[in-house]
Coordinates of C-alpha atoms in Angstrom, one line a residue:
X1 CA -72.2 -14.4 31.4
X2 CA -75.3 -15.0 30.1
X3 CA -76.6 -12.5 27.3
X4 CA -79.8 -11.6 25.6
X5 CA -79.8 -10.4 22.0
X6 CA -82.6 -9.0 20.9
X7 CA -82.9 -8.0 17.2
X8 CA -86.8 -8.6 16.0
X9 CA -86.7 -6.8 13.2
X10 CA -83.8 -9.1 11.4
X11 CA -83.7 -12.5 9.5
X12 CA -80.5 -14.9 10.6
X13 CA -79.0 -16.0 8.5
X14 CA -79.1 -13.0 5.8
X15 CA -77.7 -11.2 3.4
X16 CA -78.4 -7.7 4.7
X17 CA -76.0 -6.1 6.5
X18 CA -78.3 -5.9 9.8
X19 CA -78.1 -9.4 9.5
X20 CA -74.8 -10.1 9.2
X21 CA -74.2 -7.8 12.0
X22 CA -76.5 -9.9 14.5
X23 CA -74.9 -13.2 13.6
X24 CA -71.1 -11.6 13.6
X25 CA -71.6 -9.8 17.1
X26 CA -73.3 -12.4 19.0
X27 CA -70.9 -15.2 17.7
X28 CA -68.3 -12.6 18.7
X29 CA -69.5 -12.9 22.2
X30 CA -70.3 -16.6 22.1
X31 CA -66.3 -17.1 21.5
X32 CA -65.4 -14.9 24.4
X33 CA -67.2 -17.7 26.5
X34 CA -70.8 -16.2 27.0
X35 CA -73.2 -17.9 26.9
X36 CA -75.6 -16.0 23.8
X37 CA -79.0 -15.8 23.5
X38 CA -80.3 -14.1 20.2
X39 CA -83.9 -13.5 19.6
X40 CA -84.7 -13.0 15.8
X41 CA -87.4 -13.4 13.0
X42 CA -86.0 -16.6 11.5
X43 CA -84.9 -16.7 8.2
X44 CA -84.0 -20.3 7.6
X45 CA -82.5 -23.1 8.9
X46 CA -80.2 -21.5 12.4
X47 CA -76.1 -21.3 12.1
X48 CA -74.6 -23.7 13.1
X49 CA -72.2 -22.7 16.7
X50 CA -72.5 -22.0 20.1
X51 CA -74.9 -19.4 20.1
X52 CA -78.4 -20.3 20.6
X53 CA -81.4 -18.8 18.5
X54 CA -84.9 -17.6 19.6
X55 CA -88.0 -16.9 16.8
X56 CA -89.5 -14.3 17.8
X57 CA -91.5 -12.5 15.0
X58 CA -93.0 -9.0 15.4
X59 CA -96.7 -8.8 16.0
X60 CA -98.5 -9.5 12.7
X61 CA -95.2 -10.0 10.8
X62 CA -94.6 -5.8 11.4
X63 CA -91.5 -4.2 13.0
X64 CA -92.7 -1.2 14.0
X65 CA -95.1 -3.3 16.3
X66 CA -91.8 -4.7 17.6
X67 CA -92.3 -2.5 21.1
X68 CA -95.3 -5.2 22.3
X69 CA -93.0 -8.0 22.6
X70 CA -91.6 -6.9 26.1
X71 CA -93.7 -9.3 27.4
X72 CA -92.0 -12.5 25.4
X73 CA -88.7 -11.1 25.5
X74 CA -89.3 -10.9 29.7
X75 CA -90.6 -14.5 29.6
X76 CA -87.6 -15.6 27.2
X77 CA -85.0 -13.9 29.3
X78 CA -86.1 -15.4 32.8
X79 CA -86.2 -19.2 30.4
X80 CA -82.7 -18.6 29.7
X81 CA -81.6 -16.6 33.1
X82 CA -80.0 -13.9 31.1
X83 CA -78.1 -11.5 33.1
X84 CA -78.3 -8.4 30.4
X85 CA -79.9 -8.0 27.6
X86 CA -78.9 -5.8 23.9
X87 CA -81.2 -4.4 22.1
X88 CA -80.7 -3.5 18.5
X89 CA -82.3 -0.4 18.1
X90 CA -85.1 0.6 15.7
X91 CA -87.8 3.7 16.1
X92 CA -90.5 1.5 17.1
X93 CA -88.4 -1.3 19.4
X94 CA -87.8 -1.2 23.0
X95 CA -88.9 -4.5 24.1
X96 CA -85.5 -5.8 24.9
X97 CA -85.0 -2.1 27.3
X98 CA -88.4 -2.6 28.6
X99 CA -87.9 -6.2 29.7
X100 CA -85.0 -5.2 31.5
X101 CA -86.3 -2.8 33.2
X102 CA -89.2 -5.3 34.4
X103 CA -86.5 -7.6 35.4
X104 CA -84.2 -5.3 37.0
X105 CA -81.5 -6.4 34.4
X106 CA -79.3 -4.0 32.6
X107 CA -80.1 -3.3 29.2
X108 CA -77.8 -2.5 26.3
X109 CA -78.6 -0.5 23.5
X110 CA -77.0 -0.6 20.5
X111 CA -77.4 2.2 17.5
X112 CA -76.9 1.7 14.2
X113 CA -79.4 4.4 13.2
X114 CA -79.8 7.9 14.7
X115 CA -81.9 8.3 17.5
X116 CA -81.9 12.3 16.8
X117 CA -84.4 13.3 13.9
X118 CA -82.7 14.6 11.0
X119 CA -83.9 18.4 9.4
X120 CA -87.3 17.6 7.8
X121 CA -87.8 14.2 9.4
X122 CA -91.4 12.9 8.8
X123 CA -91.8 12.1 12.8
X124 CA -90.5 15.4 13.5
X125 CA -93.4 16.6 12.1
X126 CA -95.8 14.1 13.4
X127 CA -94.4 14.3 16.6
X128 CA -94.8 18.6 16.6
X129 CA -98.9 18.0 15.5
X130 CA -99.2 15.8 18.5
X131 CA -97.7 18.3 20.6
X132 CA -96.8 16.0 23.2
X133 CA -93.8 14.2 20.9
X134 CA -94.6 10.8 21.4
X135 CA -91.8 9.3 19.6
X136 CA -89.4 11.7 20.8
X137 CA -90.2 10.9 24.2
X138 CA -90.2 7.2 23.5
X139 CA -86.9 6.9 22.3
X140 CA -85.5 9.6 25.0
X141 CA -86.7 7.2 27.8
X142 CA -85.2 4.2 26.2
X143 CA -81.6 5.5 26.1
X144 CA -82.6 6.8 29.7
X145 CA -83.2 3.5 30.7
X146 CA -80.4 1.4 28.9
X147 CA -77.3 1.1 31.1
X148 CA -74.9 1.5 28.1
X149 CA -75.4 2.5 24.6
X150 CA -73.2 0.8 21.5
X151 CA -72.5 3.2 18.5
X152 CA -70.2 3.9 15.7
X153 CA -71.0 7.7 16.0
X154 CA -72.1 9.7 19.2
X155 CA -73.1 12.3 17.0
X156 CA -76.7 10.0 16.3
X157 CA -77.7 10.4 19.8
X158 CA -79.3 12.5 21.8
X159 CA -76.5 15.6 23.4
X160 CA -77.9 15.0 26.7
X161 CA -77.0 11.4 27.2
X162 CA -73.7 10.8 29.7
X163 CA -70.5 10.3 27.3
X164 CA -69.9 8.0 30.4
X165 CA -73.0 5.5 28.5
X166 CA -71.5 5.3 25.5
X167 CA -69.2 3.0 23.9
X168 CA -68.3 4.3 20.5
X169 CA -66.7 1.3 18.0
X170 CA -66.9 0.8 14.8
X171 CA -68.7 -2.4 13.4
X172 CA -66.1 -4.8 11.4
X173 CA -65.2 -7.8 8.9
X174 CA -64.6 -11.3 10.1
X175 CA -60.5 -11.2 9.6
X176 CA -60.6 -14.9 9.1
X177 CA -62.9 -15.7 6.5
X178 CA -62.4 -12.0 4.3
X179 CA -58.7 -12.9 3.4
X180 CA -57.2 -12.8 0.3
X181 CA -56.4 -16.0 -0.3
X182 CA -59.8 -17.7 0.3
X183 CA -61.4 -19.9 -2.6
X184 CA -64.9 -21.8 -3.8
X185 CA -67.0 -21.8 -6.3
X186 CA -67.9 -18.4 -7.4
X187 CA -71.2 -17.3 -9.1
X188 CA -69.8 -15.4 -11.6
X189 CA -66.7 -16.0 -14.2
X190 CA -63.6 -14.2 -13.9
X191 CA -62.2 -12.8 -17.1
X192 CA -58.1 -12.7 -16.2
X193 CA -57.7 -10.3 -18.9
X194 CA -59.6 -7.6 -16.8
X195 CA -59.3 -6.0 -13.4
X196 CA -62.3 -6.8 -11.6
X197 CA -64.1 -4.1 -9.6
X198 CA -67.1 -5.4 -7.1
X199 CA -69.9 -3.7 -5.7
X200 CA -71.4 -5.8 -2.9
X201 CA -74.8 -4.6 -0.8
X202 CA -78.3 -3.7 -1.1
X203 CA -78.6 -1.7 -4.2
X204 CA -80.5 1.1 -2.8
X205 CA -80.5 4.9 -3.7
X206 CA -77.9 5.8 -1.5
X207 CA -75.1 3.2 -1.7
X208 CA -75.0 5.0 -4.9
X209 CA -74.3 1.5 -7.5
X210 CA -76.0 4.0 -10.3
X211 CA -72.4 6.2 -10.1
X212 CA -70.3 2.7 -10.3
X213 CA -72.3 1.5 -13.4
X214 CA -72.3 5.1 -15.0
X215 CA -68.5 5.4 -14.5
X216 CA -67.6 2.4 -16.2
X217 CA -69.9 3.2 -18.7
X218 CA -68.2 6.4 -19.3
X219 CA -64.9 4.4 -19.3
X220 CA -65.7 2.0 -21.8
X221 CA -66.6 5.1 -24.0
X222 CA -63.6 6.8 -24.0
X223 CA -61.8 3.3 -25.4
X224 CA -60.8 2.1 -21.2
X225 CA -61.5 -1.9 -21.6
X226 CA -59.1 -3.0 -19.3
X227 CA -62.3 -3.2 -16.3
X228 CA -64.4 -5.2 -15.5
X229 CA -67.2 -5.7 -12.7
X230 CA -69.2 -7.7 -10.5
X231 CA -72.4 -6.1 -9.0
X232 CA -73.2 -8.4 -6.2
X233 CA -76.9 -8.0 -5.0
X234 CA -80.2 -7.0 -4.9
X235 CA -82.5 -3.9 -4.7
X236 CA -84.2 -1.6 -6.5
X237 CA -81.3 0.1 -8.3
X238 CA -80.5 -3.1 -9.9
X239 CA -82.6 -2.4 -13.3
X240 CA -81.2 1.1 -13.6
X241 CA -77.2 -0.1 -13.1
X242 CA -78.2 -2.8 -15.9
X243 CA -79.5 -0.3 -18.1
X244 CA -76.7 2.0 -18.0
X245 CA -74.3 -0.7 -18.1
X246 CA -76.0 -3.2 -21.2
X247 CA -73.1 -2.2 -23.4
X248 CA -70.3 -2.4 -21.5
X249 CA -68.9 -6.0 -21.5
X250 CA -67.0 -7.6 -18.7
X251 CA -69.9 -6.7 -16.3
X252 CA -71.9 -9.2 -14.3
X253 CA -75.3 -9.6 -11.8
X254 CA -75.3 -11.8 -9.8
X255 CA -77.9 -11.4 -7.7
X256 CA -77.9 -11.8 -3.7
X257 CA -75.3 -13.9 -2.5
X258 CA -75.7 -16.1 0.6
X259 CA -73.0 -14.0 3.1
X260 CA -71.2 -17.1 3.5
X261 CA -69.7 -17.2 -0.2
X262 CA -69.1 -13.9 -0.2
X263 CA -65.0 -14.5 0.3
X264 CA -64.3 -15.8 -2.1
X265 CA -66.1 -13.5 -4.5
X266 CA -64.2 -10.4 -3.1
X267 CA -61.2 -12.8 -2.9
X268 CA -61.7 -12.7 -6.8
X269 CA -61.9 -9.5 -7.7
X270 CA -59.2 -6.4 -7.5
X271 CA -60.9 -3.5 -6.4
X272 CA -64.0 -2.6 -4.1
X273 CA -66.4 0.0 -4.5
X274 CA -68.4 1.6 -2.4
X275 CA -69.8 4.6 -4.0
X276 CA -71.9 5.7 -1.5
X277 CA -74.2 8.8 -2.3
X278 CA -75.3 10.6 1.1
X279 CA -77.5 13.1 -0.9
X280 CA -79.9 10.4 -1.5
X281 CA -80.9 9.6 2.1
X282 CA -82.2 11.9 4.4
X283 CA -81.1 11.1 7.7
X284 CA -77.3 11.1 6.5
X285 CA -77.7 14.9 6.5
X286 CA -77.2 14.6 10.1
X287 CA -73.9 13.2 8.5
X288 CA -72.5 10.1 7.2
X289 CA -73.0 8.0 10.3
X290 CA -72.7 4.4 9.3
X291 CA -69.7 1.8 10.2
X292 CA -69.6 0.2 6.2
X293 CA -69.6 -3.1 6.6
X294 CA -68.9 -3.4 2.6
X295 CA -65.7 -1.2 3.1
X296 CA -64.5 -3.4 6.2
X297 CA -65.0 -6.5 4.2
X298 CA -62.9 -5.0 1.3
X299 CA -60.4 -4.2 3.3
X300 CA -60.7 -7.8 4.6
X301 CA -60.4 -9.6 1.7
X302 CA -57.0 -7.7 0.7
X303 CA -58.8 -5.2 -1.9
X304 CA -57.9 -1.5 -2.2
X305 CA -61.1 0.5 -1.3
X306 CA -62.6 3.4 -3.9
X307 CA -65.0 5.3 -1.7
X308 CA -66.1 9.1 -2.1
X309 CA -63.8 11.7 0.0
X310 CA -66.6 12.2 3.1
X311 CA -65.6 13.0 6.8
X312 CA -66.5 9.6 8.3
X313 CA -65.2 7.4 5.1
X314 CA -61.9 9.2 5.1
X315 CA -61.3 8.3 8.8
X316 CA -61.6 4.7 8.0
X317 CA -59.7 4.9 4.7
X318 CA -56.9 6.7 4.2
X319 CA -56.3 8.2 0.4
X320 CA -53.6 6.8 -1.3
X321 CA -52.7 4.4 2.1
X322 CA -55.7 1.6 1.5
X323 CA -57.3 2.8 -1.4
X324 CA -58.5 6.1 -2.7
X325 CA -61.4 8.4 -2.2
X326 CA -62.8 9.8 -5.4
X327 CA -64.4 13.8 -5.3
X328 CA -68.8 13.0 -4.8
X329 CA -69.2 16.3 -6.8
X330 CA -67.4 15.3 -9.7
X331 CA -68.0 12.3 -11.6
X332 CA -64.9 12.1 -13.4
X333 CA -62.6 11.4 -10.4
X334 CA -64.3 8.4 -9.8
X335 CA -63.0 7.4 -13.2
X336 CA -59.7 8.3 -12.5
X337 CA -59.2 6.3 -9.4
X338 CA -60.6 3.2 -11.5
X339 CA -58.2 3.9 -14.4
X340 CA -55.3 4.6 -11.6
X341 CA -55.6 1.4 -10.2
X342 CA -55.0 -1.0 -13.1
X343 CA -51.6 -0.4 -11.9
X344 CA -51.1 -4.0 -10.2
X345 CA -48.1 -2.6 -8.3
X346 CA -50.6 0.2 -6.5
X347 CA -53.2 -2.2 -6.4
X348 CA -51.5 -4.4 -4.5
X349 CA -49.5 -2.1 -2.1
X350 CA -52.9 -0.4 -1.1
X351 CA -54.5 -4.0 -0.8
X352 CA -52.2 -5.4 1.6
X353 CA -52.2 -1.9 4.0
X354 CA -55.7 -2.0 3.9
X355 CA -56.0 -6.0 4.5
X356 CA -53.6 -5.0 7.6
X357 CA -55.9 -1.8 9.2
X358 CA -58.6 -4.1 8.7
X359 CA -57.3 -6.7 11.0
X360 CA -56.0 -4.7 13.3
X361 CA -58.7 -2.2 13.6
X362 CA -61.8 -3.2 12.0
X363 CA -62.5 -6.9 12.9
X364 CA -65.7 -8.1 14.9
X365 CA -63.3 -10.0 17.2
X366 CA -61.8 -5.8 17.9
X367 CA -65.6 -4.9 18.8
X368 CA -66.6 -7.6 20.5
X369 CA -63.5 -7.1 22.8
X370 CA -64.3 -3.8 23.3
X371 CA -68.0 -5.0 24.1
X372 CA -66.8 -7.6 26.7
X373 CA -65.4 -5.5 28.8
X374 CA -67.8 -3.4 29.5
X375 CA -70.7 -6.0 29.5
X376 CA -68.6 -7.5 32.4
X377 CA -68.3 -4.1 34.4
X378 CA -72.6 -4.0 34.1
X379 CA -73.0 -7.2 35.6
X380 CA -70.4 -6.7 37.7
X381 CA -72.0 -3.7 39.3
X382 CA -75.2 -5.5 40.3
X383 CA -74.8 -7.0 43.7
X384 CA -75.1 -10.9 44.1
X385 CA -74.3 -11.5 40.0
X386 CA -71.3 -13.3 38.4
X387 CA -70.0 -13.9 35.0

């Protein structure tokens, strides 16, 4: 089959998550014997592999100007005689769902972000003063149009859509290359006298890095010096973990990371974090929607997870099975579940379950399985097509 990815708003290769996605899903495919088209804003030199990448840059370098590219995306479609196309989703996209329809190709849309507007939502409001909803009615019409929609969480998009349209799966981890066992030059120095806890991601509000760097703070206070850290990343959170940390030893920045070394960095470490706060970003109040990658790639990599106790997050990790989820109201638990897992015998059992679930459950080869199938049943539904 041949497949068109479009993603405009995302650099490949990257260190973002939305990146890293792009690349790990359309190499997915490209094993399963598609042939993959991926349409991008290049963000260096292309990855080496079978799949074959497209610049295509927004208009004027912006992504919410990514809905006038229809036109290129039709144009690069019928060039490569794609026979569906994927859309990542964003607000102000539809140009791989609008070349589709143009085409008469089925389109694929795939959420990562809700559709819905959360209470409060800036283009809520926007969209009431124009009284005719614009946006609203935009995005309505593109899940109207796309043949299937690809989500972790149902919950994102609109109630009226046909449960029949929607594949829900959660995103994943490449299994082979997160493994415990991996190793490579590292950007950091591992102290052997300390267990190593890593924060990998964006440093933004609501990953919530300030709550890691504050509870080891708190730790080394109280006399606990057998931790260590590893923040590894970029955003603006960074100066404010590195304040509150400045007098704790055993903690490092590194800065972004290309995605590529980061195995061997978790392979390093002994525990991941993922102190997500929810309270600090709006939409989540429509709940805690995301597939982690961070948390999958933990798993991955053999590490027991610390996470905060939230609906979705305690579906994905179970307390005390492959890591433990700390109490988001109270500070102080987060510290306990550092301090409980200097234990290397608990460390280790909860590292290997989780290294299992993630394999089994939580892998990009999983989703992209799950994806193949149903790509297969579009095309197949279209008279005078093949895979």
């Amino acid at each position: 089959m041949r497949i068109l990815y479009v993603a405009l708003d995302q650099q490949v290769p990257g260190t973002l998550g939305g990146s890293v996605h792009v690349q790990s899903v359309a190499e997915g495919l490209a094993a399963l014997g598609h042939e993959v088209h991926v349409a991008v804003a290049q963000g260096g030199p292309w990855p080496a592999g079978a799949v074959h990448w497209h610049a295509v840059r927004p208009p004027l370098g912006r992504p919410e100007l990514r809905w006038m590219r229809a036109g290129v995306v039709a144009d690069l479609a019928c060039r490569v005689g794609a026979q569906v196309i994927m859309e990542r989703y964003y607000n102000f996209g539809g140009e791989g769902v609008t070349a589709a329809r143009r085409l008469g190709l089925p389109s694929v849309l795939e959420v990562n972000a809700p559709v819905i507007d959360y209470p409060g939502s800036t283009k809520s409001r926007i969209d009431r003063a124009l009284l005719v909803e614009p946006m609203r009615r935009w995005r309505d019409g593109l899940c109207r149009q796309a043949a299937l929609l690809v989500t972790p969480n149902a919950q994102i998009l609109p109630a009226w859509i046909d449960p029949a349209k929607v594949l829900e799966a959660e995103w994943g981890a490449d299994v082979e290359r997160f493994r415990p066992d991996v190793t490579g030059p590292l950007p950091f120095t591992r102290d052997p006298d300390r267990v190593l806890c890593v924060f990998a991601g964006a440093f933004r509000s609501w990953h919530g890095v300030a709550h890691m760097a504050a509870s080891l703070a708190r730790l080394h206070n109280r006399g606990e010096h057998r931790l260590g850290a590893i923040f590894i990343g970029d955003g603006p959170e960074r100066v404010a973990a590195e304040h509150i940390t400045s007098a704790v030893p055993g903690v490092t920045f590194t800065g972004a990371v290309p995605h590529h070394q980061l195995p061997q960095c978790l392979a390093a470490a002994d525990i991941g974090v993922a102190p997500f706060d929810p309270g600090k970003h709006k939409p989540l109040a429509l709940g805690f929607y995301w597939s982690p990658l961070k948390i999958f790639e933990y798993m991955s990599a053999g590490l027991p997870v610390v996470a905060p106790r939230l609906p979705r997050i305690a579906d994905l990790v179970g307390d005390g099975s492959e890591g433990l989820l700390y109490d988001p109201a109270d500070p102080r638990t987060l510290d306990d579940a550092l301090v409980r897992l200097t234990d290397q015998t608990l460390r280790e059992r909860l590292g290997r379950a989780a290294r299992t679930r993630a394999v089994a459950q939580y892998s990009w080869r999983a989703h992209c399985a799950l994806l193949d199938t149903r790509l297969r049943a579009l095309v197949a539904d279209r008279p005078g097509t093949g895979s």
